[in-house]
Structure formats: C-alpha cells, structure tokens
Short mmCIF file of C-alpha atoms and ligand atoms in Angstrom, two decimals:
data_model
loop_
_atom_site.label_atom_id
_atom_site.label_comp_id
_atom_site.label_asym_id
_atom_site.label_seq_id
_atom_site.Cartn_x
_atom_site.Cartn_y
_atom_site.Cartn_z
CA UNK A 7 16.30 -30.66 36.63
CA UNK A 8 12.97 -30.51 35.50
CA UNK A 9 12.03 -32.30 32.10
CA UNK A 10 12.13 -29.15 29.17
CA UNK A 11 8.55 -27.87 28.57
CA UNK A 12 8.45 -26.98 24.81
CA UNK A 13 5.79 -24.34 25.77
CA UNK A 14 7.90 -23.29 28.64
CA UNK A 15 10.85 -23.34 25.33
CA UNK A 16 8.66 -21.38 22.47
CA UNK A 17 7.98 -18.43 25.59
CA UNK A 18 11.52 -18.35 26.37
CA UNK A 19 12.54 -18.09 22.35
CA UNK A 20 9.89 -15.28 21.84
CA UNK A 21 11.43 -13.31 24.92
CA UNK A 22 14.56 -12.83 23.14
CA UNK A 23 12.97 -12.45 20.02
CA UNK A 24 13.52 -15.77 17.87
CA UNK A 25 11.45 -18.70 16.70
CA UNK A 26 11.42 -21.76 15.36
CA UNK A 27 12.12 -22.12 11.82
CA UNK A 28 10.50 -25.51 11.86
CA UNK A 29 7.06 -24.70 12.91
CA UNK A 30 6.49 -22.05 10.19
CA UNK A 31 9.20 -23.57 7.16
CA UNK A 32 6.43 -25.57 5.12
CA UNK A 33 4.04 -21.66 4.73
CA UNK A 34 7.78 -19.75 4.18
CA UNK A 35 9.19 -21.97 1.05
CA UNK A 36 6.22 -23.22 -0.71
CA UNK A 37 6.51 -25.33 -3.27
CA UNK A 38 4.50 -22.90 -5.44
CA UNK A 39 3.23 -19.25 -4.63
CA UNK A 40 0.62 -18.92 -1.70
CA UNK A 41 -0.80 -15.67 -2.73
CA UNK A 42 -2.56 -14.05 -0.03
CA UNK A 43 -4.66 -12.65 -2.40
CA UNK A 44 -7.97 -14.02 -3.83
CA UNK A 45 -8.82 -13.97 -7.67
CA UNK A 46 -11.48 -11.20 -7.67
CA UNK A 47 -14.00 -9.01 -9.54
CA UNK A 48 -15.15 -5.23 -9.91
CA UNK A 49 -18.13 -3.93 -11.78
CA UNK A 50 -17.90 -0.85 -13.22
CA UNK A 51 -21.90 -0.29 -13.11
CA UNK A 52 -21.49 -0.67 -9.35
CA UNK A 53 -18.42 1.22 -8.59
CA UNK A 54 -19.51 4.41 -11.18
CA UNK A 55 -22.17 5.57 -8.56
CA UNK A 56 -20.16 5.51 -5.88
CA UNK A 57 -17.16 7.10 -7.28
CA UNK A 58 -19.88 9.99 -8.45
CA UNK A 59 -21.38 9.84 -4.68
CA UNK A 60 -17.29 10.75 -3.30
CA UNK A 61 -17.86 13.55 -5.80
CA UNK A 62 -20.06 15.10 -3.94
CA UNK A 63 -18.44 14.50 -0.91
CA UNK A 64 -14.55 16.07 -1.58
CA UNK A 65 -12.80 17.67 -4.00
CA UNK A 66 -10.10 16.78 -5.90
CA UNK A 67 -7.95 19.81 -4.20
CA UNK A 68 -8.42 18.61 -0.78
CA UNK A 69 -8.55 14.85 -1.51
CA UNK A 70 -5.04 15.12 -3.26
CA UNK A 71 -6.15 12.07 -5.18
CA UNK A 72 -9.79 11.25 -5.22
CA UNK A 73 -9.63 7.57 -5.47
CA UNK A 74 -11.80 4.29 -4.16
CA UNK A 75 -8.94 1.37 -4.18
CA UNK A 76 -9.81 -1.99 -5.25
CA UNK A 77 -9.59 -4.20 -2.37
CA UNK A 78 -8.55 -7.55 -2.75
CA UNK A 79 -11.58 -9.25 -0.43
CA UNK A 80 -8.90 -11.61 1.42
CA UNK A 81 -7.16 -9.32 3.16
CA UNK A 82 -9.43 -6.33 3.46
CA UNK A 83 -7.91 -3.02 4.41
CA UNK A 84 -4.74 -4.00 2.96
CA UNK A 85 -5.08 -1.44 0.00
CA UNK A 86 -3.97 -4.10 -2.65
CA UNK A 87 -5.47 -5.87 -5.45
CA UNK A 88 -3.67 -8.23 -5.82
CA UNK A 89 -0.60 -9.42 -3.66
CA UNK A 90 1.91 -6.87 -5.32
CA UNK A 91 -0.34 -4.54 -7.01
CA UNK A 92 -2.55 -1.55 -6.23
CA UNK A 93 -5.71 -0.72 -8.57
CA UNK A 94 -7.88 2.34 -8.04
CA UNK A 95 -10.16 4.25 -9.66
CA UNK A 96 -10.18 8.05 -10.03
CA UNK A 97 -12.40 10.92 -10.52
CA UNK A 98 -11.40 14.25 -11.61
CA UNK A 99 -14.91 16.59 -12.22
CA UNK A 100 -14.95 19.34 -14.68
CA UNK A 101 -12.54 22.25 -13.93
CA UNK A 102 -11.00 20.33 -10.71
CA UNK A 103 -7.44 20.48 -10.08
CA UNK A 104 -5.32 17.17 -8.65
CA UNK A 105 -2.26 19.00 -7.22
CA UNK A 106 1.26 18.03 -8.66
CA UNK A 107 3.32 15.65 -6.66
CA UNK A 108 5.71 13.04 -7.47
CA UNK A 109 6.59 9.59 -5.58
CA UNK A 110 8.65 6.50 -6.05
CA UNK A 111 5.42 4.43 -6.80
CA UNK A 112 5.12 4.04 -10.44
CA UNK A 113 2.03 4.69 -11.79
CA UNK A 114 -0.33 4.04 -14.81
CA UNK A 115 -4.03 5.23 -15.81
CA UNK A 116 -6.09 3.78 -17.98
CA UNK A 117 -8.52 6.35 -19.23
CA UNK A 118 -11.90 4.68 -18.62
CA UNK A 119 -14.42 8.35 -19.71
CA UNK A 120 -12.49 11.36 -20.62
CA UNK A 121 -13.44 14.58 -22.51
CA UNK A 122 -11.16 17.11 -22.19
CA UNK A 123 -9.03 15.70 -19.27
CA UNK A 124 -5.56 15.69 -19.10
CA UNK A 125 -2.23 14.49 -16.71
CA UNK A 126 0.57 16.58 -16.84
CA UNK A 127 4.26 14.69 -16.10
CA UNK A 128 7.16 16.80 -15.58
CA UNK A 129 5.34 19.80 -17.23
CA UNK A 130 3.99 17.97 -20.24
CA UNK A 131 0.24 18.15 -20.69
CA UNK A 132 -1.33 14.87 -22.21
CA UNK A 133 -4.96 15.00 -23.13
CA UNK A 134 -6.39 11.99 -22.30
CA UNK A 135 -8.92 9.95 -24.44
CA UNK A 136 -10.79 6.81 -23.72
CA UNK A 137 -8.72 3.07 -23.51
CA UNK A 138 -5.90 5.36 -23.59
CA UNK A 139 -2.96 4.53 -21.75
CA UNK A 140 -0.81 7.05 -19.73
CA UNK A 141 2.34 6.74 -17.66
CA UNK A 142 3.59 8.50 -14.61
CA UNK A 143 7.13 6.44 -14.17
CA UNK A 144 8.49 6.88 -10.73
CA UNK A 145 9.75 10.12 -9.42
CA UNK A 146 8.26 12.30 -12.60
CA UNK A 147 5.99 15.27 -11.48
CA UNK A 148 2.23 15.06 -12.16
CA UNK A 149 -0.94 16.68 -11.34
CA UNK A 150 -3.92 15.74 -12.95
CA UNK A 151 -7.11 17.96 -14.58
CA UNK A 152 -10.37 18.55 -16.29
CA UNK A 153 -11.51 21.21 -18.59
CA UNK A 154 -14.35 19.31 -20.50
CA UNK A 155 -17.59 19.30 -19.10
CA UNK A 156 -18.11 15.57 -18.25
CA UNK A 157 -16.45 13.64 -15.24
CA UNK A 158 -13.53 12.23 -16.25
CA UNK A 159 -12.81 8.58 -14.87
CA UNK A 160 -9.48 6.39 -14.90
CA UNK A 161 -8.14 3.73 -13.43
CA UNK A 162 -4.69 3.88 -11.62
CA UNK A 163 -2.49 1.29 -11.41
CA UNK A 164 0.56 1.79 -8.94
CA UNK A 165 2.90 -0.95 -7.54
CA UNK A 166 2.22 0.41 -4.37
CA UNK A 167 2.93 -2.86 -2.49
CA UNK A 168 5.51 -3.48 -4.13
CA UNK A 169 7.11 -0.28 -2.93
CA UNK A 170 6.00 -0.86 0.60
CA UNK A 171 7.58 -4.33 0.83
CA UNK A 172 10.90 -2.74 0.01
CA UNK A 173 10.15 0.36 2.42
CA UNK A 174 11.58 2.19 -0.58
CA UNK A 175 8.72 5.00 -0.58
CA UNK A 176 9.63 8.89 -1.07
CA UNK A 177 7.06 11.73 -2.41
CA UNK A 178 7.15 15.37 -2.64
CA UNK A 179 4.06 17.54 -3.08
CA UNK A 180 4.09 21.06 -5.11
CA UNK A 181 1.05 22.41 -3.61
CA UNK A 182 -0.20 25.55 -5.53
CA UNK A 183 3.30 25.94 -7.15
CA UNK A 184 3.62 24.87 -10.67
CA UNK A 185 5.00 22.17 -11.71
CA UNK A 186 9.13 23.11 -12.57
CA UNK A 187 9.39 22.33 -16.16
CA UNK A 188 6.93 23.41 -19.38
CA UNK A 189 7.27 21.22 -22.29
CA UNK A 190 5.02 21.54 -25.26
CA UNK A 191 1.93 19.05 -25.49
CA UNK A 192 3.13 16.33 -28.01
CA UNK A 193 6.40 16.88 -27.39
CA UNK A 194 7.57 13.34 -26.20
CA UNK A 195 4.86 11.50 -29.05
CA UNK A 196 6.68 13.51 -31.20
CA UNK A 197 10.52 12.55 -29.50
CA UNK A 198 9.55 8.39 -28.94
CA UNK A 199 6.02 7.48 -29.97
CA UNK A 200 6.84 6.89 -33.44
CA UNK A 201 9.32 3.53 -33.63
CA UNK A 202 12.00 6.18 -34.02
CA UNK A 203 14.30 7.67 -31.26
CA UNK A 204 16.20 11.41 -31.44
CA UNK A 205 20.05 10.39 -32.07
CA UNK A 206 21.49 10.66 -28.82
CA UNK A 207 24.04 13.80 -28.51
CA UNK A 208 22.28 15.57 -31.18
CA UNK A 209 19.86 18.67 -30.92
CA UNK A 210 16.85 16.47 -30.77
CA UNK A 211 18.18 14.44 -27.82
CA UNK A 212 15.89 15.78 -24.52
CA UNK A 213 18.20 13.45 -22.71
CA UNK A 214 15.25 12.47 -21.22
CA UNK A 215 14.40 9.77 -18.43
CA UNK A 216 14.98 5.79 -18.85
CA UNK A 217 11.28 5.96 -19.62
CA UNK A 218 10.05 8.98 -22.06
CA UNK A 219 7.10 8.32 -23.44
CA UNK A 220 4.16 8.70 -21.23
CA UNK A 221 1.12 8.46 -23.42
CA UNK A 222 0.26 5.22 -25.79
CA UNK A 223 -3.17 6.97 -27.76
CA UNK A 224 -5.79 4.19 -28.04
CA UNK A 225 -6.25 4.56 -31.49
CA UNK A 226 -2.66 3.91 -32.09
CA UNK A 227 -2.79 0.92 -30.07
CA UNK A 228 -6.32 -0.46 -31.28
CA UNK A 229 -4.64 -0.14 -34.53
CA UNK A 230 -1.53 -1.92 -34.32
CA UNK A 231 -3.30 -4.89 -32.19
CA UNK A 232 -6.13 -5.55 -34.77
CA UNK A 233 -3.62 -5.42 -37.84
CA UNK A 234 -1.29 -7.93 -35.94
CA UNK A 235 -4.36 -10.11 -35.05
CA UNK A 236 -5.06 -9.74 -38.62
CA UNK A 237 -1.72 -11.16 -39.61
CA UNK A 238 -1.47 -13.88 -37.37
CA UNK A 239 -2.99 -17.46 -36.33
CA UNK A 240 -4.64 -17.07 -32.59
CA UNK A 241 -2.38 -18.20 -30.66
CA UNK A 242 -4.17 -20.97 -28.28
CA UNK A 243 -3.19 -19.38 -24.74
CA UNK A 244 -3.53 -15.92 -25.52
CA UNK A 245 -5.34 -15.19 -28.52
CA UNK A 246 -3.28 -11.84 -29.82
CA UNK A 247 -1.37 -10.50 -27.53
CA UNK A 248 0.80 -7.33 -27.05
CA UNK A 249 2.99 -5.23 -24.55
CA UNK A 250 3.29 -1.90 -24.44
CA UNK A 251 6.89 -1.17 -25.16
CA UNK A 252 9.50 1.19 -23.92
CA UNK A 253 10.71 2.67 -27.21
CA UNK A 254 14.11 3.01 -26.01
CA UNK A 255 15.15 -0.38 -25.60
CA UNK A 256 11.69 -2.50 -25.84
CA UNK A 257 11.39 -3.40 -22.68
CA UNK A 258 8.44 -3.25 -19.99
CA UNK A 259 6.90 0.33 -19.60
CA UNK A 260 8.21 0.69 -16.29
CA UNK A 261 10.61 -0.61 -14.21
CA UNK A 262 7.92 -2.83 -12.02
CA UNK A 263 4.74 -2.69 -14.31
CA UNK A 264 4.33 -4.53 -17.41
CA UNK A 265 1.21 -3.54 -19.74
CA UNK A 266 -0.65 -5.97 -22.25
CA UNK A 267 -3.43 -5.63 -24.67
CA UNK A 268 -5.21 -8.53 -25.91
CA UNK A 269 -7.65 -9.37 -29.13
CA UNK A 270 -9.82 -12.85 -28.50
CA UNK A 271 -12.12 -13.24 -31.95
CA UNK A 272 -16.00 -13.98 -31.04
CA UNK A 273 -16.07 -17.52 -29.93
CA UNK A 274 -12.78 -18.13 -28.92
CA UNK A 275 -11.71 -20.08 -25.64
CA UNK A 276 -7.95 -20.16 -24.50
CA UNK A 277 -5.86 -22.96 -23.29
CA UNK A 278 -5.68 -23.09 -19.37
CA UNK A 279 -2.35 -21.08 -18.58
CA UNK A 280 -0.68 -20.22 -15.50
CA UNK A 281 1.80 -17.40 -14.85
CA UNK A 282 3.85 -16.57 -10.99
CA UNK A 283 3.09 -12.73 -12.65
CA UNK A 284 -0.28 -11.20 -10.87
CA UNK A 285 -2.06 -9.09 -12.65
CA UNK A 286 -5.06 -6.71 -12.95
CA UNK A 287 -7.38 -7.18 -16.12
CA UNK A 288 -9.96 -4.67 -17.54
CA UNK A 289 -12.49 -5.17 -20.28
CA UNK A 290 -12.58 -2.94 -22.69
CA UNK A 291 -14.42 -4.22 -25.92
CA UNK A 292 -16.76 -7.12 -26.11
CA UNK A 293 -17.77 -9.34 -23.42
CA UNK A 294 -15.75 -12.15 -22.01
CA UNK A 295 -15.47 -14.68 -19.22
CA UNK A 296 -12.22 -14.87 -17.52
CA UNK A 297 -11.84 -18.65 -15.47
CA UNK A 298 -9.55 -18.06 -13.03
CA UNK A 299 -8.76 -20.96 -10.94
CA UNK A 300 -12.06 -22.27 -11.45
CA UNK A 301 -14.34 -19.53 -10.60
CA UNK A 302 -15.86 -17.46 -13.33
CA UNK A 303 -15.80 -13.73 -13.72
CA UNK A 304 -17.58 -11.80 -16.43
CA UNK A 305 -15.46 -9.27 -17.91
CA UNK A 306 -17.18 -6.14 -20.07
CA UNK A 307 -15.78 -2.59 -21.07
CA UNK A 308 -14.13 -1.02 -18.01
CA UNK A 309 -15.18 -4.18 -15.36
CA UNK A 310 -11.70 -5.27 -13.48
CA UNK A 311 -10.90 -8.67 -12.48
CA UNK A 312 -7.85 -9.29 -10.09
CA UNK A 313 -5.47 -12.79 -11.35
CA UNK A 314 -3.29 -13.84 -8.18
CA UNK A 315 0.23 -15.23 -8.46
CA UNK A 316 -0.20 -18.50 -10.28
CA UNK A 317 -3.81 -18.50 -10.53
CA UNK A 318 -5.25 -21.25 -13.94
CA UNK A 319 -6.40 -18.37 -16.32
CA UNK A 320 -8.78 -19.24 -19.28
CA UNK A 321 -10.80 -16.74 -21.54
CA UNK A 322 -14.16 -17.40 -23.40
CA UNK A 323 -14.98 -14.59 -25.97
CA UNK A 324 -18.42 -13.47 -26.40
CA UNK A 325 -20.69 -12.93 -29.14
CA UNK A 326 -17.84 -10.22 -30.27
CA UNK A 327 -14.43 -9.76 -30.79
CA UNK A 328 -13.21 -9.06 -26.90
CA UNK A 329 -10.48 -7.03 -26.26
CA UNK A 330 -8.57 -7.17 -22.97
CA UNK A 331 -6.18 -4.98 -20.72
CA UNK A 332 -4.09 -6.24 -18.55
CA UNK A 333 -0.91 -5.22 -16.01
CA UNK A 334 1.20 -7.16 -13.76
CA UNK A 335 4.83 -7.59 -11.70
CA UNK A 336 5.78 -10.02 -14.54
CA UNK A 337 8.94 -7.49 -15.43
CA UNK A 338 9.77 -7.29 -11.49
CA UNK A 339 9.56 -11.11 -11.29
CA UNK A 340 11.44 -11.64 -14.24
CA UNK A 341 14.29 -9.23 -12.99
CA UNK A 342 13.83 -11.51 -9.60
CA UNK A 343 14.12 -14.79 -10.84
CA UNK A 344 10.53 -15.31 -9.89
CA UNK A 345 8.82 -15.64 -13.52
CA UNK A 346 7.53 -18.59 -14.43
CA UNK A 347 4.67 -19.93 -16.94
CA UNK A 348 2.82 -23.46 -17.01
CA UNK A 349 1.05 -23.64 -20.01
CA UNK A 350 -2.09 -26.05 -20.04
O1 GTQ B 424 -2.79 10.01 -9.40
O2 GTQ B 424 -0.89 10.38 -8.44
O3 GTQ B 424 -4.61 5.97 -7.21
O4 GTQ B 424 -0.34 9.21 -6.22
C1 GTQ B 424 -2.76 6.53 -5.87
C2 GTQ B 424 -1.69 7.35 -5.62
C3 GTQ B 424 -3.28 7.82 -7.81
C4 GTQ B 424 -1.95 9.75 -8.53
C5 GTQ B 424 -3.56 6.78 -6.96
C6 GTQ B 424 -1.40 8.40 -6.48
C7 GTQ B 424 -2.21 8.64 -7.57
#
C-alpha cells in the first residue's frame, strides 16, 4: 500500500466536505478577539461633498435610502464599519420622501444638519434637530422626510452584520401607502421621555413596544451630561460618561445597540482602556484625538472614527471641552458572554 500522502489526505477530506480542525484551531479560538476590522477614520469635510454629489444623482424615492456606508478599509465591500456594525450616512433634500419600510435591523440616526426634517416610526412624526438622537428599534415602521429648506444629513447606525451573521433578516416595504398607525407628534416624549412611565393597565398605558421612546432631544441630553460632569470627579478612563437609557427598565436602547455620550474637559487625556465591545465614535463638540491601538485619529463635530473589538482606546481633549458619541455591540456581547474590559 502506498505510504498516505497528506495532500493526497486534505483533497480527499475536502471531497466529502470536512477539514482539519488542526490546521485552522489557533485563527478559530484566539486567545483574544482577531477583529477583521481595522481601527479607522471618516471626515465629514470629505464625505459632505460627496453625499451632496449622490444628490444630484438619485432621489430619495428611488434610492429607498440614499446612503454612502462607511467601509471599514480591511475588508472593503463588506458594508461594515466595524466587525459587527454598519455606519452610514444619509441625505434626505428638501421636500424628498424616504418611503416607509420596516426590517429586523435595528437602527439609529444621529442627526448631523437638520432643519425641518423628520423620521416617522410606526406613524409618529419626530422632528429632528442637530446631535439629536433617534431610534428605529427593529420591526417598527419608518419613512423618513424633509420640509425645511436645507439638506438634512444623519448618520445611521444599524447592526446590520450582526443581523446577517444570524441570517435573521426580514423587511417589508409600504411603498406609496401610508404608514398603518397615526400617533400625535410628542406623543411617546410625552408617554417615556420624562423619568416617568404611564402605569401599566391604566388609560395612559399605549402598551407600547419593549422599546418606546424613539427620540432623545439633544438639548435634553447636552443638559443632563454637562450637569453630571458638573457633579462629578473625571473619571480617568472615560472622562463623563453616559448611556442612553431605555426608560422602561434602564437598559441599552436596543436590543443589539448600546448608545454613549461623553464630556472630556479641555486638556484632558484618558487612561489607555480596552473593551471586546466595537464601536463607532462621532465628534460632536470640541476637538479631540482618539489613540486607538496606537494610531491617531483626529476627531471634530460630525468626523467618525471606527474602534475594533479590543482595540487600546485613549482620548486627548483639545483646546475645549470635547464631547463624544459613541455606539457599539457592548449590550449584544454582554447578553453573549463576550464583554469584557482591561483597563490601563
Ligand atoms: O433609514 O431605514 O443606512 O433601512 C440602511 C438601511 C438606513 C433606513 C440605512 C436602512 C436605513
């Protein structure tokens, strides 16, 4: 018989579809996340023209969305920002329509210019102001328009590839119909934005979804972070830092997505920290430089810089206060066992 050929072996394997667990087992169990993903950064001088140019070159009606997605630069043409999450940036012009649909992606904006544009979800108009944030949880309704006179710009963040690793993706899209519930503006800020909640199985009770409030109003937010900075010692890692908060239980704002706002005073530089949460920063007061694993990204108002899985993460403040955005998986993680933190 003649002696076994390992090549001959590995051909024969792949015929009937197997391989080797022990040529591959040191890249599957790591002893610390391999993103795929490379810590990365967006200008928003840069992008601005171009999302203008795609202005010009479809509407929102026929685009659907009209979008350019932040591409990680390590896996281009992957659609991702970072390993698990999606980042885009979209432009609704004045008087354009962005048809309702609704998908099991969940889905966030931060309102980067807005005068006079709105989202609707499940029927409920929310007009949307700058540094605003806004929610579209998974499987509400929304369609998205303008009636100011300006271009209105946000940026989306979905968990898109998060999603797609599960292959748990559905969407529906209402076309011209509209959308199948009216609620009055205001009416869940009124219901949940206010650190109170309607008395379930009374008249006030909507009943509505796990997550009800959709819209956290900058100034509200702006507010509440500079009072609590205010208040409190810096804390070495993070400066001040705070999530936005599901008002019914005060958890994450959606069931994937976790939200953060940050306040670094003029001169400050953070401890070295790592987290296995990736996430998706924008600037949106001050200037800053974000060290992430060594390479340095300047951060201003409505620049984005993409933080893999596990990736050293240390901010220098300006010659101002800086105030950061961030998202990330941390809330899937921690439901995953996956979270960790290493601070430095
Ligand atoms: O506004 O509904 O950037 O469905 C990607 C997918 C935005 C949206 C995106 C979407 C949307």
């Amino acid at each position: 018989m003649a002696a076994l050929q390992p090549d001959d072996f590995r051909g024969r394997l792949g015929q009937e579809g197997v391989s080797p667990l022990w040529d591959v087992l040191d890249a599957l169990v790591t002893p610390r996340p391999a993103p795929r993903t490379t810590p990365a950064a967006w200008r928003y001088d840069t992008l601005r023209p171009l999302l203008v140019e795609a202005g010009d070159l479809i509407t929102a009606r026929e685009a659907e969305r009209r979008v350019l997605i932040l591409q990680n630069p390590a896996i281009p043409g992957q659609h991702r920002t970072t390993d698990t999450l999606y980042t885009g940036l979209q432009l609704v012009l004045p008087g354009e329509l962005a048809p309702a649909h609704r998908h099991t992606q969940s889905a966030l904006r931060l309102v980067l210019e807005s005068e006079g544009a709105w989202t609707a979800v499940d029927g409920e108009r929310v007009e949307m102001s700058n540094f605003d944030l806004v929610l579209t949880p998974n499987w509400r309704w929304h369609e998205h328009g303008n009636d100011g006179t300006t271009p209105a710009i946000w940026l989306d963040g979905l968990d898109i590839p998060i999603v797609s690793a599960f292959a748990g993706g559905f969407a529906e899209h209402l076309g011209n119909n509209p959308p199948p519930s009216v609620v009055q503006a205001g009416d869940s800020r009124a219901r949940y934005g206010s650190a109170l909640k309607p008395v379930v199985g009374t008249t006030a009770d909507r009943a509505a979804s796990g997550y009800p409030l959709f819209h956290y109003p900058y100034v509200q937010w702006r507010q509440a972070l500079e009072d609590t900075a205010a208040a409190s010692d810096a804390d070495p890692h993070f400066g001040c830092v705070m999530e936005f908060a599901n008002p019914l239980d005060g958890a994450s704002v959606m069931g994937t997505i976790s939200a953060f706002v940050q306040l670094l005073r003029a001169g400050t530089v953070t401890r070295p920290c790592r987290q296995s949460a990736s996430a998706v920063y924008v600037g949106i007061e001050g200037h800053a430089v974000l060290r992430v694993d060594g390479k340095r990204f300047e951060i201003g108002p409505r620049d984005v810089v993409a933080v893999p899985s596990w990736g050293e993460v240390a901010i220098e403040a300006g010659a101002s206060d800086a105030v950061l955005f961030n998202y990330s998986d941390r809330v899937c993680m921690e439901k995953l066992g996956l979270w960790r933190e290493q601070r430095g």
